[in-house]
mmCIF file with all atom_site columns, C-alpha atoms in Angstrom:
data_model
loop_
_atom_site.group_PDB
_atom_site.id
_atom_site.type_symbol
_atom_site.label_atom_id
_atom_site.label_alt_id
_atom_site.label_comp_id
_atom_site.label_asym_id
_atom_site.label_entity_id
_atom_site.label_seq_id
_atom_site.pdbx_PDB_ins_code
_atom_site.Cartn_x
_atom_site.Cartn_y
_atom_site.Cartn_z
_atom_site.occupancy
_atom_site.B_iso_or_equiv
_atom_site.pdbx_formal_charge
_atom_site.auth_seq_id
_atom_site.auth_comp_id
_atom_site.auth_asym_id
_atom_site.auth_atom_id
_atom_site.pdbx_PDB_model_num
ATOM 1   C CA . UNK A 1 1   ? 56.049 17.171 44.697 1.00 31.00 ? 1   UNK A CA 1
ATOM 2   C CA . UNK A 1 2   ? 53.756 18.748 47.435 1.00 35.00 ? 2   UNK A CA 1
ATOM 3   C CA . UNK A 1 3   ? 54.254 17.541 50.943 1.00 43.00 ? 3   UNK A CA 1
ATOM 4   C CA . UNK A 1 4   ? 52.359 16.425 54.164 1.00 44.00 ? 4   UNK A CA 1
ATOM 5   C CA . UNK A 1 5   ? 52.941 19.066 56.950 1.00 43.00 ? 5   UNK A CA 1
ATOM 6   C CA . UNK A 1 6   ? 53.166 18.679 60.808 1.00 43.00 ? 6   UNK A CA 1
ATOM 7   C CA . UNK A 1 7   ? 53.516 21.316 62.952 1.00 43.00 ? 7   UNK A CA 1
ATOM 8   C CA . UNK A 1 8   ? 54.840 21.742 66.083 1.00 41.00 ? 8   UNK A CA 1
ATOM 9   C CA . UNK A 1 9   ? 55.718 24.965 68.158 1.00 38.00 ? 9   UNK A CA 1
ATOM 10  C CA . UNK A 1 10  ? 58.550 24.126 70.304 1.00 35.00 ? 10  UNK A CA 1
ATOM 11  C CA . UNK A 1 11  ? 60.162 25.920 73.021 1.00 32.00 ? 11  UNK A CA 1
ATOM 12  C CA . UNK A 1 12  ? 60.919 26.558 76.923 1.00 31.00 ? 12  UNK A CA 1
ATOM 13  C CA . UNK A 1 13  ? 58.576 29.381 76.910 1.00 29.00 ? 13  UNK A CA 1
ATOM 14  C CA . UNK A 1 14  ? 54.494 29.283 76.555 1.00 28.00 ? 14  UNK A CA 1
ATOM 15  C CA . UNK A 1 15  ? 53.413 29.807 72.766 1.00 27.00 ? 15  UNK A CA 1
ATOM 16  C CA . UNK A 1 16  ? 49.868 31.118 71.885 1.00 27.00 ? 16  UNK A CA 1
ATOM 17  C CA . UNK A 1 17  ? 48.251 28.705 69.138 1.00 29.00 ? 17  UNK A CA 1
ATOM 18  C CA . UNK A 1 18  ? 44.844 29.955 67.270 1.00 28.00 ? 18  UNK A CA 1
ATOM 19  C CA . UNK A 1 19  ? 42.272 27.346 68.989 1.00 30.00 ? 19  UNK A CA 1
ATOM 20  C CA . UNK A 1 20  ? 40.088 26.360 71.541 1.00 34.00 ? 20  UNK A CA 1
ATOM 21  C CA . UNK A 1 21  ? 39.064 23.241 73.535 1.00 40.00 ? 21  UNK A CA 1
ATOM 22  C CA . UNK A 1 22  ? 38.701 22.165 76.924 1.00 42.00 ? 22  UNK A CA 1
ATOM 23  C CA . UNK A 1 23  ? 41.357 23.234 79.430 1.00 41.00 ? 23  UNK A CA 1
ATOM 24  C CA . UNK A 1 24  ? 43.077 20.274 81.639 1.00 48.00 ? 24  UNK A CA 1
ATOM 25  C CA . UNK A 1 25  ? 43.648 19.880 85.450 1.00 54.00 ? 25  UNK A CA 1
ATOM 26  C CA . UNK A 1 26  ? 47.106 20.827 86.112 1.00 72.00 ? 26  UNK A CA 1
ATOM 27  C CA . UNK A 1 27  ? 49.967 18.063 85.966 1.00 78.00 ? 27  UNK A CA 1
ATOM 28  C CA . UNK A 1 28  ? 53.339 18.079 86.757 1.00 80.00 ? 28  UNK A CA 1
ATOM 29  C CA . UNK A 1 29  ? 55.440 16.084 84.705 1.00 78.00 ? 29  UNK A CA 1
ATOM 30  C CA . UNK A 1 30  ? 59.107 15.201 85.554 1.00 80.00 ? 30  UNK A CA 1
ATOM 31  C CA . UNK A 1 31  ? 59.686 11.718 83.393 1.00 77.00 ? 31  UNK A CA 1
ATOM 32  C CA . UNK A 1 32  ? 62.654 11.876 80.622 1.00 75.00 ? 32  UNK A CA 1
ATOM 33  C CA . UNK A 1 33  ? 59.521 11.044 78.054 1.00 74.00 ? 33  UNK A CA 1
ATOM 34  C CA . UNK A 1 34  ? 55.886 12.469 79.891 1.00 74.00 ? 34  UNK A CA 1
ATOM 35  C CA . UNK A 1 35  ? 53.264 13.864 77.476 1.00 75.00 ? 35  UNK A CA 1
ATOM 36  C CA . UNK A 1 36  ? 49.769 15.537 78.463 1.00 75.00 ? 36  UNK A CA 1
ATOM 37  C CA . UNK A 1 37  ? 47.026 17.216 76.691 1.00 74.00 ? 37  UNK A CA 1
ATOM 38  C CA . UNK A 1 38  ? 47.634 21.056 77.433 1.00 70.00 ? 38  UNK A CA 1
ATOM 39  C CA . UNK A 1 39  ? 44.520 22.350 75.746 1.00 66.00 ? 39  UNK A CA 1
ATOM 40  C CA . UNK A 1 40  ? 42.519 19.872 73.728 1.00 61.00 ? 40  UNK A CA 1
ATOM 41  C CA . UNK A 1 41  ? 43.770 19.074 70.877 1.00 54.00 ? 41  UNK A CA 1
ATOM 42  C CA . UNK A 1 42  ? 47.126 21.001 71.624 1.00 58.00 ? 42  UNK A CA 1
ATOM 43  C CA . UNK A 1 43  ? 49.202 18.163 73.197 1.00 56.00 ? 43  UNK A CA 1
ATOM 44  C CA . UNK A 1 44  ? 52.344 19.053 74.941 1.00 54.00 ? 44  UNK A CA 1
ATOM 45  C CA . UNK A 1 45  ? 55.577 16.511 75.499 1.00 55.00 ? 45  UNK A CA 1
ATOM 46  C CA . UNK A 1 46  ? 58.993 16.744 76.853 1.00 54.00 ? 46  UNK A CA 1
ATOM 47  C CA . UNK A 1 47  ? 62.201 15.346 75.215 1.00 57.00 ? 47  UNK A CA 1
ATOM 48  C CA . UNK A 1 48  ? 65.826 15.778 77.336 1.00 57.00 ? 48  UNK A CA 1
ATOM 49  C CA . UNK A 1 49  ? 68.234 15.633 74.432 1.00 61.00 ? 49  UNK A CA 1
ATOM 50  C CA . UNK A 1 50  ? 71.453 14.242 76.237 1.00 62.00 ? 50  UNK A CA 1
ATOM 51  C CA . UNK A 1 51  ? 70.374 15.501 79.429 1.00 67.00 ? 51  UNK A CA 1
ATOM 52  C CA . UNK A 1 52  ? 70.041 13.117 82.923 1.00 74.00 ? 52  UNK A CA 1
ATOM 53  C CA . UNK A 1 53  ? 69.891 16.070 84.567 1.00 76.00 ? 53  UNK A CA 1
ATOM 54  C CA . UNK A 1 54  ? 66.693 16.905 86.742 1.00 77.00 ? 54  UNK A CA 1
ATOM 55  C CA . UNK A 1 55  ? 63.536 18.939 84.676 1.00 80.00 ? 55  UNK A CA 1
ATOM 56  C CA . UNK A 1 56  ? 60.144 19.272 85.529 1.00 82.00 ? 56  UNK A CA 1
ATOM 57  C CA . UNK A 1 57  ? 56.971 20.733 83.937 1.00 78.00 ? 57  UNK A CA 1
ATOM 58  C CA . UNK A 1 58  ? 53.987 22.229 85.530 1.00 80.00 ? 58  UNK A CA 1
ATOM 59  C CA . UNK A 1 59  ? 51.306 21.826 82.744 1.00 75.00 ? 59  UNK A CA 1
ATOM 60  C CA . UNK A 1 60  ? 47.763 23.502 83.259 1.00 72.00 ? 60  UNK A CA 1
ATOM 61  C CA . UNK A 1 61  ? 44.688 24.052 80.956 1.00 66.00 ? 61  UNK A CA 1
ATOM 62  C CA . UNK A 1 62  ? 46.352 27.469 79.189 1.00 65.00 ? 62  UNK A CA 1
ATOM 63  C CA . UNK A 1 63  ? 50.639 26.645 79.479 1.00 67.00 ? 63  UNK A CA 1
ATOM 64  C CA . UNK A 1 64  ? 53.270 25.212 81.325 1.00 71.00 ? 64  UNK A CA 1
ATOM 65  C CA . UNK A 1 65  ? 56.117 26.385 83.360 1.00 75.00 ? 65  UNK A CA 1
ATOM 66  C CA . UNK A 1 66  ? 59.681 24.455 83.206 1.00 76.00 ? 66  UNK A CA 1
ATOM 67  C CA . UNK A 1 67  ? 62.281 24.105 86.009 1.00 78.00 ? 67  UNK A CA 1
ATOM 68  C CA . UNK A 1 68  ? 65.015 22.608 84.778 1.00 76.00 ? 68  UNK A CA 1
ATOM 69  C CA . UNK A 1 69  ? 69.321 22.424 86.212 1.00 76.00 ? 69  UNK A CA 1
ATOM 70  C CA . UNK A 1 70  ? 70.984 21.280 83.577 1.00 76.00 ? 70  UNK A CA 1
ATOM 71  C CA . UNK A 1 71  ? 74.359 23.467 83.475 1.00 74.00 ? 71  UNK A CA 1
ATOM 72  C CA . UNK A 1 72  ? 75.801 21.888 79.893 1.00 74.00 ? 72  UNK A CA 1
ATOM 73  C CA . UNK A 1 73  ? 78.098 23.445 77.604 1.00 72.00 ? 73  UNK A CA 1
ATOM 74  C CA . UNK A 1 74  ? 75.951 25.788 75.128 1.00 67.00 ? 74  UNK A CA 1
ATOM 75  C CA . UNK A 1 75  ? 77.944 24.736 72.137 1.00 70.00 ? 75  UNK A CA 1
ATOM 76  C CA . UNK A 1 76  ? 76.762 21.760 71.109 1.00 68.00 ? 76  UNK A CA 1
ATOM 77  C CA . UNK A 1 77  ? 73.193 19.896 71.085 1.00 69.00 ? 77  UNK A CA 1
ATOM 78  C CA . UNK A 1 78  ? 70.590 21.402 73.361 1.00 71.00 ? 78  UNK A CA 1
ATOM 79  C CA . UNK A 1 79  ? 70.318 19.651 77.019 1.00 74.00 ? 79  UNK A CA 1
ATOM 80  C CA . UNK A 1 80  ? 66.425 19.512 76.201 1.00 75.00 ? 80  UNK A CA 1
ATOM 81  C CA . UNK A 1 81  ? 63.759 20.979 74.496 1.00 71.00 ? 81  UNK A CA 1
ATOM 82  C CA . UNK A 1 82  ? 59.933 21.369 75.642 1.00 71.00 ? 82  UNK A CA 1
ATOM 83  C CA . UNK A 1 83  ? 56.679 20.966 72.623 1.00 70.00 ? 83  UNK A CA 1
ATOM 84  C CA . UNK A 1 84  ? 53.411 22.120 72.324 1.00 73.00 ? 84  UNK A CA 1
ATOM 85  C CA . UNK A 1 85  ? 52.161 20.551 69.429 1.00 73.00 ? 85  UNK A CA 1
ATOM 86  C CA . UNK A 1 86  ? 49.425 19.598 66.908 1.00 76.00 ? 86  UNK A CA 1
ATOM 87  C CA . UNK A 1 87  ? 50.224 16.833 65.175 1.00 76.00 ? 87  UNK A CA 1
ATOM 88  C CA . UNK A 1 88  ? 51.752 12.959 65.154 1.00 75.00 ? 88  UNK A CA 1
ATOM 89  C CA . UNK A 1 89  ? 55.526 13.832 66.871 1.00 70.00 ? 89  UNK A CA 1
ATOM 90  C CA . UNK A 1 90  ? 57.345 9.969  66.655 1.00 69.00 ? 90  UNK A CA 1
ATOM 91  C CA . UNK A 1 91  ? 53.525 7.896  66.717 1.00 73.00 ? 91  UNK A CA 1
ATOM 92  C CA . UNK A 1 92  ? 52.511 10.709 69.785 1.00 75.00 ? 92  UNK A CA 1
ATOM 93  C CA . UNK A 1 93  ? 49.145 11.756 67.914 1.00 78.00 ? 93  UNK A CA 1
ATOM 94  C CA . UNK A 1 94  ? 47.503 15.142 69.244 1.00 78.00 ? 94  UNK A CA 1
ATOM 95  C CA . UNK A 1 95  ? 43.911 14.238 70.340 1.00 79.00 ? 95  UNK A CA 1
ATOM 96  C CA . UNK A 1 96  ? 41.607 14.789 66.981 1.00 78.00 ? 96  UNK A CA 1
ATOM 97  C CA . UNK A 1 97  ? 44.587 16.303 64.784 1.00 78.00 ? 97  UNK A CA 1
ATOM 98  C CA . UNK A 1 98  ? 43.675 16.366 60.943 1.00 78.00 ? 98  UNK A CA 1
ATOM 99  C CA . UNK A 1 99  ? 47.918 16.583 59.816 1.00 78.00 ? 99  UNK A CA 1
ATOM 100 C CA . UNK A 1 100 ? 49.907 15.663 58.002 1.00 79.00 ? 100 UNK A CA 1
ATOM 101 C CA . UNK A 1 101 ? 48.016 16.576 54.852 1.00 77.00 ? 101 UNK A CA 1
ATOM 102 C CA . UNK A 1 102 ? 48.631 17.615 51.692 1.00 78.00 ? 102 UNK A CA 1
ATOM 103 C CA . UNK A 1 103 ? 49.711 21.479 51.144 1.00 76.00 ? 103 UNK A CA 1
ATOM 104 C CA . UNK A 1 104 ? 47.273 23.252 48.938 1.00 75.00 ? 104 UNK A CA 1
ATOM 105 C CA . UNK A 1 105 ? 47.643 26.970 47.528 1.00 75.00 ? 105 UNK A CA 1
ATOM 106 C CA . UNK A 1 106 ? 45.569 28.283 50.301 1.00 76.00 ? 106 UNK A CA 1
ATOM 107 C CA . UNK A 1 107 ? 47.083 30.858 53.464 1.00 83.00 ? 107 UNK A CA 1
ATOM 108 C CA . UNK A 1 108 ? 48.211 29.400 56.533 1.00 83.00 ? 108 UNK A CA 1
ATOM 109 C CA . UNK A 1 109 ? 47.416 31.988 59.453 1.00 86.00 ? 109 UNK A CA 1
ATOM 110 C CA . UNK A 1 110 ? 49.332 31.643 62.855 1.00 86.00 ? 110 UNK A CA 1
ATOM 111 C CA . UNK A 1 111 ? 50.162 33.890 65.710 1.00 85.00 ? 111 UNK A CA 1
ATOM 112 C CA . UNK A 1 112 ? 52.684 33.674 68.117 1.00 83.00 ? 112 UNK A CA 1
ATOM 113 C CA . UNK A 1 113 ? 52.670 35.236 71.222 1.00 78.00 ? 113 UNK A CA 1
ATOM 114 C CA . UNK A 1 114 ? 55.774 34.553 73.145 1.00 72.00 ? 114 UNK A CA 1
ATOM 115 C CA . UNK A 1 115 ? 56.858 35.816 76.537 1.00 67.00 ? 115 UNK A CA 1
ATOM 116 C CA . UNK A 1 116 ? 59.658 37.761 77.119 1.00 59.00 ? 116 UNK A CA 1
ATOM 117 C CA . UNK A 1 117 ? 62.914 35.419 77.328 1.00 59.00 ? 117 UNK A CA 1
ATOM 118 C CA . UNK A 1 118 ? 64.460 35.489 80.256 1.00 64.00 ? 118 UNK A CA 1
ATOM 119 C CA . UNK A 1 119 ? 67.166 37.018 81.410 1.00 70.00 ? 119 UNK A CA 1
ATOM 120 C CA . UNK A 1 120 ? 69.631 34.269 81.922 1.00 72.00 ? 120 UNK A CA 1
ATOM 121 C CA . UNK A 1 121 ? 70.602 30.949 80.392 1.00 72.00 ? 121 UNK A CA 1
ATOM 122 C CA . UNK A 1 122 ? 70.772 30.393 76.701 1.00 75.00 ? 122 UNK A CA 1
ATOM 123 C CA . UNK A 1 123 ? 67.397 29.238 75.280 1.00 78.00 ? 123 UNK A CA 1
ATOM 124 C CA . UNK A 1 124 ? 65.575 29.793 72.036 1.00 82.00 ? 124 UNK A CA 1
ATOM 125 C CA . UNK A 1 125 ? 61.597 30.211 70.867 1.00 84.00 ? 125 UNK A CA 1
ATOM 126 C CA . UNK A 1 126 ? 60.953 28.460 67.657 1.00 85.00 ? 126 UNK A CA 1
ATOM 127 C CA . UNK A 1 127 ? 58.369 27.269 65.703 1.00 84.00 ? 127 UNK A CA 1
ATOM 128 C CA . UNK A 1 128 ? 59.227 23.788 63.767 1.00 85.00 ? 128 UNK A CA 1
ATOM 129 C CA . UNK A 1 129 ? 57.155 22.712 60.876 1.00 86.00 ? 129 UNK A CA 1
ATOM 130 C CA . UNK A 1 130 ? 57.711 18.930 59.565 1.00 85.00 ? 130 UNK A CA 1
ATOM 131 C CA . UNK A 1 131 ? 57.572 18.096 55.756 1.00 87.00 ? 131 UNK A CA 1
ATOM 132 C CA . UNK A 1 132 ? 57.293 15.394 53.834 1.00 83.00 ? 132 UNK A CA 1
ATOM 133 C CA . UNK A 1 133 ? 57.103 13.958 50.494 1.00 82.00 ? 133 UNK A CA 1
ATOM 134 C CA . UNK A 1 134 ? 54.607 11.358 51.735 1.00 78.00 ? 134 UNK A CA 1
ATOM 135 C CA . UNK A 1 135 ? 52.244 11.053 55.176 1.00 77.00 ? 135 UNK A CA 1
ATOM 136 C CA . UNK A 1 136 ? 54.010 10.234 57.948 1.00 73.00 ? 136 UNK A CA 1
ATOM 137 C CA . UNK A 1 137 ? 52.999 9.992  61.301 1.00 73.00 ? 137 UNK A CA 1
ATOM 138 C CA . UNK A 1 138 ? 55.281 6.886  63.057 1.00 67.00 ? 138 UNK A CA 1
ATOM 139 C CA . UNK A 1 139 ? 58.753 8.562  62.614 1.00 71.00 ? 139 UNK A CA 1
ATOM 140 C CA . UNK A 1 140 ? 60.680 11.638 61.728 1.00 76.00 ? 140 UNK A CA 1
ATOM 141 C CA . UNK A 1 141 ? 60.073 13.898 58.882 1.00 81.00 ? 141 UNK A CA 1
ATOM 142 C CA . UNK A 1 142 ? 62.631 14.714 56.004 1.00 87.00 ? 142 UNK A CA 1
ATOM 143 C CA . UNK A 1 143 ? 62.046 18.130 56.259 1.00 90.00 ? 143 UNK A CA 1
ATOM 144 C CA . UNK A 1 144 ? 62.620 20.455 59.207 1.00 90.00 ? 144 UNK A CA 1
ATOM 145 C CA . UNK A 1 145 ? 61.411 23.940 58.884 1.00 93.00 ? 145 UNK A CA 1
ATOM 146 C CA . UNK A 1 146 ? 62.398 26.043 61.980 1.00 93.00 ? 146 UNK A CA 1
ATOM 147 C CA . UNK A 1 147 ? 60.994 29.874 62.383 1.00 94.00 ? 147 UNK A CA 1
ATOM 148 C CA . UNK A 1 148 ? 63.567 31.544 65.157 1.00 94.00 ? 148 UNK A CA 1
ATOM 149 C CA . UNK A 1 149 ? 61.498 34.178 66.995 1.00 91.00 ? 149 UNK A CA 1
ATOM 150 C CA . UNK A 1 150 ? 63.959 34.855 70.100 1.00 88.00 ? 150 UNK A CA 1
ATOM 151 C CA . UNK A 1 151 ? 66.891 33.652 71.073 1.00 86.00 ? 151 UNK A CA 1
ATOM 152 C CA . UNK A 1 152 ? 69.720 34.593 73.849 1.00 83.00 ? 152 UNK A CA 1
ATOM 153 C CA . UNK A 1 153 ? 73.005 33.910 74.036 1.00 83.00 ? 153 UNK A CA 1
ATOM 154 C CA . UNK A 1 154 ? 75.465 31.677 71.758 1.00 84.00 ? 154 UNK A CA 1
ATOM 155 C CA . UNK A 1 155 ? 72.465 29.405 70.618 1.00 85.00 ? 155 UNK A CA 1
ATOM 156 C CA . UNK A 1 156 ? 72.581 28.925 66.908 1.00 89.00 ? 156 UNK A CA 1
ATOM 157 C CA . UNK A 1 157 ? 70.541 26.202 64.346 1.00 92.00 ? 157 UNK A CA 1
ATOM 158 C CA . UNK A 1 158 ? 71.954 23.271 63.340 1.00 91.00 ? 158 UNK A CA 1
ATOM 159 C CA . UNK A 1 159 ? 74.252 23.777 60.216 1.00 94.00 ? 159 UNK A CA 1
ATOM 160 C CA . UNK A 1 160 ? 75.593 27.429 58.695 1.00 95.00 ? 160 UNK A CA 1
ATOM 161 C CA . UNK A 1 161 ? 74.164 30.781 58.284 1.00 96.00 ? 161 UNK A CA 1
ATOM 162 C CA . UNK A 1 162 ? 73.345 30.602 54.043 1.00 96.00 ? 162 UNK A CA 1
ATOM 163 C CA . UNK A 1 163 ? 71.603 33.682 53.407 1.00 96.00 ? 163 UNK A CA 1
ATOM 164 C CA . UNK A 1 164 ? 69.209 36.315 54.158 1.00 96.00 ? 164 UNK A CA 1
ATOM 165 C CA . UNK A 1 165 ? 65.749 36.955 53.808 1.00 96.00 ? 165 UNK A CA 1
ATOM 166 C CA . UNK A 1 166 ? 62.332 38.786 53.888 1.00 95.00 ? 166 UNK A CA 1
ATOM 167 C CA . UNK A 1 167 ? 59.717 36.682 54.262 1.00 94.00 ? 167 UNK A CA 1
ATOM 168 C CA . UNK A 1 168 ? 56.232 38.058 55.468 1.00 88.00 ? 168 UNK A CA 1
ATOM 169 C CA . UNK A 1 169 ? 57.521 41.189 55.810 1.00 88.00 ? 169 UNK A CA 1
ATOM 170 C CA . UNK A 1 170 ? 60.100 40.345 58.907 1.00 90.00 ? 170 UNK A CA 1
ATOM 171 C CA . UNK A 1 171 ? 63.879 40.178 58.146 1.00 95.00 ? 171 UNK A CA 1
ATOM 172 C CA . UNK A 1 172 ? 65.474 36.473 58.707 1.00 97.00 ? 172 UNK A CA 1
ATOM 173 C CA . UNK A 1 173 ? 68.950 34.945 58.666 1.00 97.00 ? 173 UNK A CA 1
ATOM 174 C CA . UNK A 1 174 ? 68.773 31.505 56.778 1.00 97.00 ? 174 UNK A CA 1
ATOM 175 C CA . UNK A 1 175 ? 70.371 28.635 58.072 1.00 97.00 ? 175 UNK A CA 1
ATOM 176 C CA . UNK A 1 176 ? 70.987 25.007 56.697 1.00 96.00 ? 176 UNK A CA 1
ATOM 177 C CA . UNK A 1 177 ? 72.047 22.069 58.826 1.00 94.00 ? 177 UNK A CA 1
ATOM 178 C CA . UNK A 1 178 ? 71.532 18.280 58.651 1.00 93.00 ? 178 UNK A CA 1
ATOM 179 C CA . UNK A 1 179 ? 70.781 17.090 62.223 1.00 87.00 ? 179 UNK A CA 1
ATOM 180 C CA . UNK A 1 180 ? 71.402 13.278 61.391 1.00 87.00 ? 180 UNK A CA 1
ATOM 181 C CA . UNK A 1 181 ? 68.040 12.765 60.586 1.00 86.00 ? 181 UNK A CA 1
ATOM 182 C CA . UNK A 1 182 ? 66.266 15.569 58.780 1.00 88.00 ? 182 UNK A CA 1
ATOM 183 C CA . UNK A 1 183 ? 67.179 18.727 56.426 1.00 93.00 ? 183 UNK A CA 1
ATOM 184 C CA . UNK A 1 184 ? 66.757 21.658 58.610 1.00 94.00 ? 184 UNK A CA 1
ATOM 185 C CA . UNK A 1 185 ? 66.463 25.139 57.250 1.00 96.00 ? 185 UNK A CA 1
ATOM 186 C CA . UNK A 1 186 ? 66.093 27.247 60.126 1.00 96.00 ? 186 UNK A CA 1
ATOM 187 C CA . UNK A 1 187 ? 64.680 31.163 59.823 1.00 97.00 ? 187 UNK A CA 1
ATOM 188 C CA . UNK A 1 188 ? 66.291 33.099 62.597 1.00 96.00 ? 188 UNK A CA 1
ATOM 189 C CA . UNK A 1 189 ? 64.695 36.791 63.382 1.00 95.00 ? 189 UNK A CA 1
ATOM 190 C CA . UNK A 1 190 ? 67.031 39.544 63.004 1.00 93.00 ? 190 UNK A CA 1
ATOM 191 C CA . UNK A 1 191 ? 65.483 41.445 66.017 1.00 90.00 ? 191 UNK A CA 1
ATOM 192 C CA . UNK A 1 192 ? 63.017 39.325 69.075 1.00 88.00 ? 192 UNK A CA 1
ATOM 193 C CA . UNK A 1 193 ? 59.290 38.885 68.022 1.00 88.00 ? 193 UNK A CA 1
ATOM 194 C CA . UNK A 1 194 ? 57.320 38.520 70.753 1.00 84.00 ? 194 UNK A CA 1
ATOM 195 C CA . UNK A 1 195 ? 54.011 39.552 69.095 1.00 87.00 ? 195 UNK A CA 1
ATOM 196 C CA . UNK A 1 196 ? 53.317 38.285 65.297 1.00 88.00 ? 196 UNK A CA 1
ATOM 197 C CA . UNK A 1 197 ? 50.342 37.552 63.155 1.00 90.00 ? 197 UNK A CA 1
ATOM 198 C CA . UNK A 1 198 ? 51.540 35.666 59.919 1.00 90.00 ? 198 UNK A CA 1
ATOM 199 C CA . UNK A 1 199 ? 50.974 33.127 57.065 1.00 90.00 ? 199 UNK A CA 1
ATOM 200 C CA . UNK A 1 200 ? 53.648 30.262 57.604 1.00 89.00 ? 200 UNK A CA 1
ATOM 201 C CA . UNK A 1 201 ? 52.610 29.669 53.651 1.00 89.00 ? 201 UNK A CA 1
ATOM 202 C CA . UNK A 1 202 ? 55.219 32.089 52.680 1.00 92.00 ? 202 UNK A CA 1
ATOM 203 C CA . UNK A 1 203 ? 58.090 30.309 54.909 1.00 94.00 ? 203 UNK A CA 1
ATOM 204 C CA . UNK A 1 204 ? 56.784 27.189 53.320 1.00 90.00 ? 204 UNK A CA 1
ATOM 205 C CA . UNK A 1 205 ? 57.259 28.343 49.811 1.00 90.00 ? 205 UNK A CA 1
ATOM 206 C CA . UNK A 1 206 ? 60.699 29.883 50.671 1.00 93.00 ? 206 UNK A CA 1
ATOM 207 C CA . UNK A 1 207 ? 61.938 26.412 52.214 1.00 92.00 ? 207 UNK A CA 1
ATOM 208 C CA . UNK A 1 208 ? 61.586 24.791 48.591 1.00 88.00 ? 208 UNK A CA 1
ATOM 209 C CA . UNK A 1 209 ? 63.913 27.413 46.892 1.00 88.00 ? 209 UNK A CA 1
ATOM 210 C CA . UNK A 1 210 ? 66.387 25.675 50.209 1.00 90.00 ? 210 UNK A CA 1
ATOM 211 C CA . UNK A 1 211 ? 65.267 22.110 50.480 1.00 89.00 ? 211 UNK A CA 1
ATOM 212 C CA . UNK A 1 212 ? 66.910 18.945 49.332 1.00 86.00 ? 212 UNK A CA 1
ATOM 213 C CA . UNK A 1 213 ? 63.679 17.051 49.571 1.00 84.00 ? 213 UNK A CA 1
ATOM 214 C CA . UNK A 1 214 ? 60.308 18.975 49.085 1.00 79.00 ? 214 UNK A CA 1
ATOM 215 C CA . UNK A 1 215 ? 60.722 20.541 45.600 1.00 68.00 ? 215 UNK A CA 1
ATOM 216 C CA . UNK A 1 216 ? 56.966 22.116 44.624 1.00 50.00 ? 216 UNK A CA 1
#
């Protein structure tokens, strides 16, 4: 069965997406929930998982900066997480976004271009990709595909490390989870990757050797 795809690059640090569009006037955002257009038809949103603690975003035409005081333990669910993304995320519809749709055969081409992490705190850079057997756009996907380009300190995926692999030509650990909701299979990158051009076709193809619910 192929699968409808939704992608979202998610992180606390700024993550280059191949594009253009019109740049918007700079917001700050400090609501649990707040979403903006960051660069037409990138849209950007903030979700505090668990967290009443105080976070802000400064979002401008090109990125956004995060302040955030959280101090929670780092072994269990993240205190937050911060989105740029192109896509439907829970019925929050990028302006103009053509996904989900149906995977064909065809190469996927992304680059990533991720700051330095910092360095303190424990935080992650990711890239999450949502499948599913069908369209869906109102709630979450099945299917969590994560792509781990930096990390620091004891952050881990949801789940177990399962195995290793090369995929692209850079060397991953493999982890599956279930996060209550969706399958996650989570690519984490044996050294940081700041810098990467790369076809997320051949993660895709990889996650159906892993997944419990997109099988072709």
């Amino acid at each position: 069965m192929l699968a409808a795809v939704g992608l979202a690059p998610a992180s606390a640090a700024i993550i280059a997406v191949a594009g253009g569009g019109t740049a918007q006037a700079s917001t700050q955002l400090c609501d649990k929930y707040g979403s903006t257009v960051v660069r037409d038809p990138l849209r950007r949103h903030e979700q505090p998982l668990g967290a009443d603690t105080p976070q802000c975003l400064s979002v401008t035409g090109t990125g956004f900066a995060v302040t955030a005081d959280h101090h929670r333990p780092t072994n269990g669910a993240p205190a937050s997480y911060t989105a740029v993304h192109y896509s439907c995320h829970y019925g929050n519809c990028s302006p103009g976004t053509d996904l989900p749709m149906r995977i064909g055969r065809s190469a996927v081409p992304a680059t990533v271009c991720a700051s330095p992490t910092p360095s303190g705190g424990t935080h992650s850079v990711s890239y999450a990709i949502w499948l599913d057997p069908a369209p869906n756009t109102q709630v979450v996907s099945k299917q969590e595909l994560m792509i781990w380009f930096a990390k620091r300190g004891p952050i881990r995926p949801v789940g177990a490390k399962v195995a290793t692999a090369t995929v692209d030509g850079g060397a991953w650990n493999v982890w599956f989870g279930f996060n209550g909701t969706s399958y996650v299979v989570a690519y984490v990158a044996r050294s940081s990757i700041t810098m990467w051009s790369f076809d997320v076709r051949g993660f895709i193809t990889n996650v159906k050797k892993r997944s419990k619910v997109i099988d072709a």
